[in-house]
CSV table of C-alpha atoms in Angstrom, one decimal:
chain,number,residue,atom,x,y,z
A,1,MET,CA,-7.9,-46.3,44.6
A,2,LYS,CA,-10.8,-46.5,42.1
A,3,VAL,CA,-12.6,-43.9,44.1
A,4,ARG,CA,-9.6,-41.5,44.1
A,5,TYR,CA,-9.2,-42.0,40.3
A,6,LEU,CA,-12.9,-41.1,39.8
A,7,ARG,CA,-12.6,-38.0,42.0
A,8,LEU,CA,-9.6,-36.9,39.8
A,9,VAL,CA,-11.4,-37.4,36.6
A,10,ALA,CA,-14.5,-35.5,38.0
A,11,PHE,CA,-12.2,-32.6,39.1
A,12,LEU,CA,-10.5,-32.3,35.8
A,13,LEU,CA,-13.9,-32.4,34.0
A,14,ILE,CA,-15.2,-29.6,36.2
A,15,LEU,CA,-12.1,-27.5,35.6
A,16,PHE,CA,-12.3,-27.9,31.9
A,17,ILE,CA,-16.0,-26.8,31.9
A,18,VAL,CA,-15.3,-23.8,34.0
A,19,SER,CA,-12.5,-22.8,31.9
A,20,SER,CA,-14.5,-23.2,28.7
A,21,ILE,CA,-17.2,-21.0,30.1
A,22,PHE,CA,-14.8,-18.2,31.1
A,23,THR,CA,-13.0,-18.4,27.7
A,24,GLY,CA,-16.3,-18.4,25.9
A,25,CYS,CA,-17.5,-15.3,27.7
A,26,GLY,CA,-14.3,-13.5,27.0
A,27,THR,CA,-14.5,-14.3,23.2
A,28,LYS,CA,-18.2,-13.2,23.1
A,29,LYS,CA,-17.3,-10.0,25.0
A,30,GLU,CA,-14.3,-9.2,22.7
A,31,ALA,CA,-16.5,-10.1,19.5
A,32,SER,CA,-19.3,-8.0,20.8
A,33,SER,CA,-16.9,-5.1,21.4
A,34,ASN,CA,-15.5,-5.4,17.9
A,35,ASN,CA,-19.0,-5.5,16.4
A,36,ASN,CA,-20.0,-2.3,18.3
A,37,GLN,CA,-16.8,-0.6,17.1
A,38,SER,CA,-17.5,-1.6,13.5
A,39,THR,CA,-21.0,-0.4,13.8
A,40,GLY,CA,-19.9,2.9,15.2
A,41,GLU,CA,-17.5,3.3,12.3
A,42,LYS,CA,-20.1,2.8,9.7
A,43,LYS,CA,-22.4,5.3,11.3
A,44,THR,CA,-19.9,8.1,11.5
A,45,VAL,CA,-19.9,10.3,8.4
A,46,GLU,CA,-17.5,13.1,7.6
A,47,LEU,CA,-18.4,15.3,4.7
A,48,VAL,CA,-16.1,17.9,3.1
A,49,MET,CA,-17.7,20.8,1.2
A,50,GLY,CA,-16.0,23.4,-0.8
A,51,HIS,CA,-17.1,26.4,-2.9
A,52,PRO,CA,-15.6,29.6,-4.5
A,53,PHE,CA,-17.8,32.2,-2.7
A,54,SER,CA,-17.1,34.3,0.4
A,55,ALA,CA,-17.9,32.7,3.7
A,56,GLN,CA,-20.1,35.8,4.3
A,57,HIS,CA,-22.2,35.1,1.2
A,58,PRO,CA,-25.9,34.9,2.3
A,59,VAL,CA,-26.3,31.4,1.0
A,60,SER,CA,-23.3,30.3,3.1
A,61,GLN,CA,-24.7,32.0,6.1
A,62,GLN,CA,-28.3,31.2,5.8
A,63,ILE,CA,-28.4,27.7,3.9
A,64,LEU,CA,-25.0,26.0,4.2
A,65,ILE,CA,-24.0,26.6,7.8
A,66,PRO,CA,-27.6,25.8,9.0
A,67,LEU,CA,-27.5,22.6,6.9
A,68,ALA,CA,-24.3,21.5,8.6
A,69,LYS,CA,-25.9,22.1,12.1
A,70,GLU,CA,-29.1,20.3,11.1
A,71,LEU,CA,-27.2,17.3,9.8
A,72,GLU,CA,-25.3,16.9,12.9
A,73,GLU,CA,-28.2,17.5,15.3
A,74,LYS,CA,-30.7,15.2,13.5
A,75,SER,CA,-28.1,12.4,13.1
A,76,GLY,CA,-27.2,12.5,16.7
A,77,GLY,CA,-23.8,13.9,16.0
A,78,ARG,CA,-22.9,11.2,13.6
A,79,ILE,CA,-22.8,13.4,10.4
A,80,LYS,CA,-20.4,16.2,10.3
A,81,LEU,CA,-20.2,18.6,7.4
A,82,THR,CA,-17.1,20.8,7.2
A,83,ILE,CA,-17.4,23.7,4.8
A,84,HIS,CA,-14.3,25.3,3.1
A,85,PRO,CA,-15.3,28.7,1.5
A,86,GLY,CA,-13.5,31.2,-0.7
A,87,GLY,CA,-11.8,28.8,-3.1
A,88,SER,CA,-9.6,27.4,-0.4
A,89,VAL,CA,-10.0,23.8,-1.5
A,90,THR,CA,-11.5,24.2,-5.0
A,91,SER,CA,-12.1,26.8,-7.6
A,92,ALA,CA,-15.0,27.8,-9.8
A,93,ALA,CA,-13.3,26.3,-12.8
A,94,THR,CA,-12.5,23.0,-11.2
A,95,ILE,CA,-15.3,22.4,-8.7
A,96,ARG,CA,-17.2,19.8,-10.7
A,97,ASP,CA,-14.0,17.8,-11.4
A,98,ASP,CA,-12.9,18.0,-7.7
A,99,VAL,CA,-16.3,16.6,-6.6
A,100,VAL,CA,-16.3,13.9,-9.3
A,101,SER,CA,-12.7,12.8,-8.3
A,102,GLY,CA,-13.6,12.8,-4.6
A,103,ALA,CA,-11.1,15.6,-3.7
A,104,ILE,CA,-14.1,17.0,-1.9
A,105,ASP,CA,-17.4,15.4,-1.2
A,106,ILE,CA,-19.8,18.3,-2.0
A,107,GLY,CA,-19.6,21.4,-4.0
A,108,TRP,CA,-21.7,24.7,-4.5
A,109,THR,CA,-21.1,26.6,-7.6
A,110,LEU,CA,-22.7,28.9,-10.3
A,111,GLN,CA,-22.9,27.0,-13.7
A,112,GLY,CA,-22.2,30.1,-15.7
A,113,TYR,CA,-18.6,29.9,-14.3
A,114,THR,CA,-18.0,27.1,-16.8
A,115,PRO,CA,-19.5,27.9,-20.2
A,116,GLY,CA,-20.4,25.1,-22.4
A,117,LYS,CA,-20.6,22.5,-19.7
A,118,TYR,CA,-24.4,22.9,-19.0
A,119,PRO,CA,-26.2,23.3,-22.3
A,120,ILE,CA,-29.6,22.5,-21.0
A,121,THR,CA,-29.2,24.8,-18.0
A,122,ASP,CA,-28.3,27.6,-20.6
A,123,LEU,CA,-31.9,27.5,-21.7
A,124,LEU,CA,-33.2,28.4,-18.4
A,125,GLU,CA,-30.8,31.3,-18.3
A,126,LEU,CA,-31.9,32.8,-21.6
A,127,PRO,CA,-33.3,36.3,-21.3
A,128,PHE,CA,-36.9,36.8,-20.1
A,129,MET,CA,-37.6,33.1,-19.6
A,130,PHE,CA,-39.2,33.7,-16.2
A,131,ASP,CA,-41.4,36.1,-14.3
A,132,SER,CA,-40.0,35.6,-10.9
A,133,THR,CA,-37.1,34.0,-9.0
A,134,LEU,CA,-39.5,31.4,-7.3
A,135,GLN,CA,-41.0,30.4,-10.6
A,136,ALA,CA,-37.5,29.9,-12.2
A,137,SER,CA,-36.2,27.9,-9.3
A,138,TYR,CA,-39.4,25.7,-9.3
A,139,VAL,CA,-38.8,25.0,-13.0
A,140,LEU,CA,-35.1,24.3,-12.6
A,141,TRP,CA,-35.6,21.7,-9.8
A,142,ASN,CA,-38.5,20.0,-11.3
A,143,LEU,CA,-37.0,19.8,-14.7
A,144,TYR,CA,-34.2,18.0,-13.1
A,145,LYS,CA,-36.6,15.6,-11.4
A,146,ARG,CA,-38.5,14.9,-14.5
A,147,SER,CA,-36.2,15.1,-17.5
A,148,PRO,CA,-33.7,12.2,-18.1
A,149,GLU,CA,-31.8,14.4,-20.5
A,150,PHE,CA,-31.4,17.1,-17.8
A,151,GLN,CA,-30.4,14.4,-15.2
A,152,GLN,CA,-27.7,13.4,-17.7
A,153,GLU,CA,-26.3,16.9,-17.8
A,154,TYR,CA,-25.4,16.1,-14.2
A,155,GLY,CA,-24.8,12.4,-14.6
A,156,ASP,CA,-21.5,12.1,-12.9
A,157,VAL,CA,-22.7,13.8,-9.6
A,158,VAL,CA,-25.6,13.5,-7.3
A,159,VAL,CA,-27.6,16.8,-7.3
A,160,LEU,CA,-28.7,18.0,-3.9
A,161,GLY,CA,-30.0,21.4,-4.9
A,162,LEU,CA,-30.8,23.7,-7.9
A,163,TRP,CA,-32.0,27.2,-7.8
A,164,VAL,CA,-31.6,30.7,-9.4
A,165,THR,CA,-30.4,34.1,-8.2
A,166,ASP,CA,-32.4,37.3,-8.2
A,167,PRO,CA,-33.3,38.7,-11.7
A,168,SER,CA,-30.7,40.8,-13.6
A,169,GLU,CA,-30.9,44.5,-14.0
A,170,PHE,CA,-28.5,46.8,-15.7
A,171,LEU,CA,-26.1,48.5,-13.2
A,172,THR,CA,-24.4,51.1,-15.2
A,173,LYS,CA,-22.6,54.5,-15.6
A,174,LYS,CA,-24.9,55.5,-18.5
A,175,PRO,CA,-28.7,55.4,-18.6
A,176,VAL,CA,-30.3,52.3,-20.0
A,177,LYS,CA,-34.0,52.2,-20.8
A,178,LYS,CA,-34.5,51.0,-24.3
A,179,PRO,CA,-32.6,48.1,-26.1
A,180,ASP,CA,-30.9,50.5,-28.4
A,181,ASP,CA,-29.3,52.3,-25.4
A,182,LEU,CA,-26.8,49.3,-25.1
A,183,LYS,CA,-25.2,50.0,-28.5
A,184,GLY,CA,-21.6,50.7,-28.1
A,185,MET,CA,-21.7,50.0,-24.3
A,186,ARG,CA,-19.2,47.6,-22.8
A,187,ILE,CA,-21.1,45.4,-20.3
A,188,ARG,CA,-19.6,42.8,-18.0
A,189,VAL,CA,-21.4,39.4,-18.2
A,190,GLY,CA,-21.3,36.2,-16.3
A,191,GLY,CA,-22.5,33.6,-18.7
A,192,PRO,CA,-23.2,32.7,-22.4
A,193,SER,CA,-26.8,33.8,-22.3
A,194,ARG,CA,-26.0,37.4,-21.3
A,195,GLU,CA,-23.1,37.5,-23.7
A,196,ALA,CA,-25.5,36.5,-26.6
A,197,MET,CA,-28.1,39.2,-25.6
A,198,ILE,CA,-25.6,41.9,-25.2
A,199,LYS,CA,-24.1,41.2,-28.7
A,200,LYS,CA,-27.5,41.0,-30.3
A,201,LEU,CA,-28.4,44.4,-28.9
A,202,GLY,CA,-25.2,46.1,-30.2
A,203,GLY,CA,-23.2,46.1,-27.0
A,204,THR,CA,-19.8,44.5,-26.2
A,205,PRO,CA,-19.9,41.8,-23.7
A,206,LEU,CA,-16.8,41.4,-21.4
A,207,VAL,CA,-16.2,38.4,-19.2
A,208,ILE,CA,-14.7,39.6,-16.0
A,209,PRO,CA,-14.7,37.9,-12.5
A,210,MET,CA,-17.1,39.5,-10.2
A,211,PRO,CA,-14.4,40.5,-7.6
A,212,ASP,CA,-12.8,42.7,-10.4
A,213,VAL,CA,-16.1,44.5,-11.5
A,214,TYR,CA,-15.7,47.4,-9.0
A,215,ASP,CA,-12.2,48.2,-10.3
A,216,ALA,CA,-13.1,47.7,-14.0
A,217,MET,CA,-16.1,50.1,-13.5
A,218,GLN,CA,-14.0,52.6,-11.7
A,219,ARG,CA,-11.3,52.6,-14.3
A,220,GLY,CA,-13.7,52.9,-17.3
A,221,ILE,CA,-12.9,49.4,-18.6
A,222,ILE,CA,-16.6,48.6,-18.5
A,223,ASP,CA,-19.7,50.8,-18.6
A,224,GLY,CA,-21.8,48.5,-16.5
A,225,ASP,CA,-22.8,45.0,-15.4
A,226,CYS,CA,-25.9,42.9,-16.1
A,227,ASN,CA,-26.6,41.2,-12.7
A,228,GLY,CA,-29.0,40.8,-9.9
A,229,PRO,CA,-28.9,43.9,-7.5
A,230,SER,CA,-28.1,41.5,-4.7
A,231,VAL,CA,-24.5,41.9,-5.7
A,232,VAL,CA,-24.6,45.7,-5.0
A,233,GLU,CA,-24.0,45.2,-1.3
A,234,SER,CA,-21.4,42.4,-1.6
A,235,TYR,CA,-19.3,44.3,-4.2
A,236,LYS,CA,-20.1,47.9,-3.2
A,237,LEU,CA,-21.2,48.7,-6.7
A,238,HIS,CA,-23.4,51.5,-5.4
A,239,GLU,CA,-20.2,53.5,-5.1
A,240,VAL,CA,-19.3,53.2,-8.9
A,241,ILE,CA,-22.6,53.0,-10.8
A,242,LYS,CA,-24.8,56.0,-11.6
A,243,TYR,CA,-27.9,54.3,-13.0
A,244,ALA,CA,-29.8,51.0,-12.6
A,245,THR,CA,-32.9,49.6,-14.2
A,246,ARG,CA,-35.8,48.0,-12.1
A,247,GLY,CA,-38.4,45.8,-13.5
A,248,LEU,CA,-36.4,44.5,-16.6
A,249,ARG,CA,-35.7,41.1,-14.9
A,250,ALA,CA,-33.6,40.1,-17.8
A,251,PHE,CA,-32.0,36.8,-16.5
A,252,HIS,CA,-31.7,34.5,-13.6
A,253,SER,CA,-28.4,32.7,-13.0
A,254,ALA,CA,-28.5,29.1,-12.1
A,255,GLN,CA,-26.6,27.6,-9.0
A,256,VAL,CA,-26.2,24.1,-8.0
A,257,ILE,CA,-25.0,21.8,-4.9
A,258,PHE,CA,-23.8,18.5,-6.0
A,259,MET,CA,-22.2,15.5,-4.3
A,260,ASN,CA,-19.6,12.8,-5.1
A,261,LYS,CA,-21.5,9.7,-6.2
A,262,ASP,CA,-19.3,7.2,-4.4
A,263,LYS,CA,-19.8,9.2,-1.1
A,264,TRP,CA,-23.4,9.3,-1.6
A,265,ASN,CA,-23.6,5.6,-2.2
A,266,SER,CA,-21.5,4.9,1.0
A,267,LEU,CA,-24.2,6.6,3.0
A,268,SER,CA,-27.0,4.4,4.7
A,269,PRO,CA,-30.5,4.7,3.2
A,270,GLU,CA,-31.4,6.5,6.5
A,271,ASP,CA,-28.7,9.1,6.0
A,272,GLN,CA,-29.5,9.6,2.4
A,273,LYS,CA,-33.1,10.2,3.3
A,274,LEU,CA,-32.1,12.8,6.0
A,275,LEU,CA,-29.9,14.6,3.5
A,276,GLU,CA,-32.7,14.7,1.0
A,277,SER,CA,-35.2,16.1,3.5
A,278,LEU,CA,-32.8,19.0,4.1
A,279,THR,CA,-31.9,19.9,0.5
A,280,GLY,CA,-33.8,20.0,-2.9
A,281,GLU,CA,-37.1,21.9,-2.6
A,282,VAL,CA,-36.1,23.1,0.9
A,283,ILE,CA,-33.0,24.8,-0.5
A,284,TYR,CA,-34.6,26.4,-3.6
A,285,LYS,CA,-37.3,28.0,-1.4
A,286,LYS,CA,-34.7,29.4,1.1
A,287,ALA,CA,-32.6,30.7,-1.7
A,288,THR,CA,-35.6,32.5,-3.2
A,289,GLU,CA,-36.2,34.3,0.1
A,290,ILE,CA,-32.5,35.2,0.3
A,291,TYR,CA,-32.2,36.6,-3.3
A,292,ASN,CA,-35.5,38.4,-3.1
A,293,ALA,CA,-34.4,40.2,0.0
A,294,GLY,CA,-31.1,40.7,-1.7
A,295,TYR,CA,-32.6,42.3,-4.7
A,296,GLU,CA,-34.5,44.9,-2.5
A,297,LYS,CA,-31.5,45.6,-0.3
A,298,GLY,CA,-29.3,46.2,-3.3
A,299,MET,CA,-31.9,48.6,-4.8
A,300,ASN,CA,-32.3,50.5,-1.5
A,301,MET,CA,-28.5,50.9,-1.3
A,302,ALA,CA,-28.3,52.2,-4.8
A,303,VAL,CA,-31.1,54.8,-4.1
A,304,LYS,CA,-29.4,55.9,-0.9
A,305,SER,CA,-26.2,56.5,-2.9
A,306,ASN,CA,-28.2,58.7,-5.4
A,307,VAL,CA,-28.1,56.1,-8.2
A,308,VAL,CA,-30.9,56.9,-10.7
A,309,ILE,CA,-33.4,54.1,-11.0
A,310,THR,CA,-35.0,53.6,-14.2
A,311,GLU,CA,-38.4,51.9,-13.9
A,312,ILE,CA,-39.1,49.5,-16.8
A,313,THR,CA,-42.8,49.1,-17.4
A,314,PRO,CA,-44.3,45.8,-18.6
A,315,GLU,CA,-44.9,47.3,-22.0
A,316,GLN,CA,-41.2,48.4,-22.3
A,317,ARG,CA,-40.1,45.0,-21.1
A,318,LYS,CA,-42.1,43.4,-24.0
A,319,GLU,CA,-39.9,45.5,-26.4
A,320,TRP,CA,-36.8,43.9,-24.9
A,321,MET,CA,-38.4,40.5,-25.2
A,322,GLU,CA,-39.2,41.0,-28.8
A,323,LYS,CA,-35.6,42.1,-29.6
A,324,THR,CA,-34.2,39.0,-28.0
A,325,LYS,CA,-36.7,36.3,-28.9
A,326,ASP,CA,-34.5,34.7,-31.6
A,327,LEU,CA,-32.2,33.5,-28.9
A,328,ILE,CA,-34.5,30.6,-28.1
A,329,ASN,CA,-34.4,29.4,-31.7
A,330,GLU,CA,-30.6,29.7,-31.6
A,331,TRP,CA,-30.5,27.6,-28.5
A,332,LEU,CA,-32.8,25.1,-30.0
A,333,ASN,CA,-30.6,24.7,-33.1
A,334,ALA,CA,-27.4,24.4,-31.0
A,335,ALA,CA,-29.1,21.8,-28.8
A,336,ASN,CA,-30.2,19.7,-31.8
A,337,GLN,CA,-26.7,19.7,-33.1
A,338,LYS,CA,-25.4,18.3,-29.8
A,339,GLY,CA,-28.1,15.5,-29.9
A,340,ILE,CA,-30.1,17.1,-27.2
A,341,PRO,CA,-34.0,17.0,-27.8
A,342,GLY,CA,-34.4,20.8,-27.5
A,343,GLN,CA,-38.0,21.2,-28.3
A,344,LYS,CA,-39.0,18.4,-25.9
A,345,ILE,CA,-37.1,20.1,-23.1
A,346,LEU,CA,-38.5,23.6,-24.0
A,347,ASP,CA,-42.1,22.1,-24.0
A,348,LEU,CA,-41.5,20.6,-20.6
A,349,VAL,CA,-40.1,23.9,-19.3
A,350,ASN,CA,-43.3,25.7,-20.6
A,351,GLN,CA,-45.4,23.1,-19.0
A,352,LEU,CA,-43.6,23.5,-15.7
A,353,LYS,CA,-44.1,27.3,-15.9
A,354,GLU,CA,-47.9,26.9,-16.3
A,355,GLU,CA,-47.9,24.3,-13.6
A,356,PHE,CA,-46.3,26.8,-11.2
A,357,ASN,CA,-48.6,29.6,-12.2
A,358,SER,CA,-51.7,27.5,-11.5
A,359,THR,CA,-50.4,26.5,-8.0
A,360,GLN,CA,-49.9,30.2,-7.3
A,361,LYS,CA,-53.6,31.0,-8.3
A,362,SER,CA,-55.1,28.2,-6.2
């Protein structure tokens, strides 16, 4: 009897141990599965980008779409950037607010579309500040990296890229060679700096959306546009202008790509590092190539359409610079009234210009 009892106890003990082992394995397997699923969810990143430009815009085709592909490839398919062009999910007027609110994760825009929102950026868009597109983009990006005040101008977003367009020329129905030629002319402008210059030289600046410039020129509402020749192809301006300057290089328009802060902070350090490696300096150098090529292509299209090209010599350009030099002092006064250390920022801009020039010589 005692032996049978001991055998029963031993059998029940063995049954309990075996049951515990299988239960434990199942629990571990389930926990492991849950952990893997959780890890997978953390690694998957969906990014939504919007902008007001055409899907065929060279920046879209040559920078944004390749960026999306590189992010996906280099992250092993984890990061997917979906781009919505043409104002389908945001507008030029609301894009910054849409990024800040999280309505979209990333936006690309031209700061001149929202006058007054970027007072320090306005300095870099003043006439005759730079000698080339690459120099201007170098200064813009490095000013952001080194100036706390400039960083504050974009304080509610994470800046992924800053660059400028090709230099502006006059694309007109009447010849423009000297500053006095602008007197009485109605010139379409795309930002406060251009507006200030046209007024100072006796012209009438008109703020008109770029898609409406062709019609406004054709109907005689404006006499011309002050813009980079890269717009000639996109908006077919060679069909409605008769004259264009070359060598004036009056302005450079700033552009920016920025990201929602919370979305940025949700990325792992590795993913942040990957995104940084594909943006910033990489973008402004690519953009410079795009806009330099666009400048030449626009000029060639104008020539083929029998547009008269007025070559502006370095000496003639100095005359334009002399007539508009007061605009820097006006910017300084306005900056100081807003509590912005204007002279400090201007000095850093000039320092960066010299820094750039020295790197080009070496």
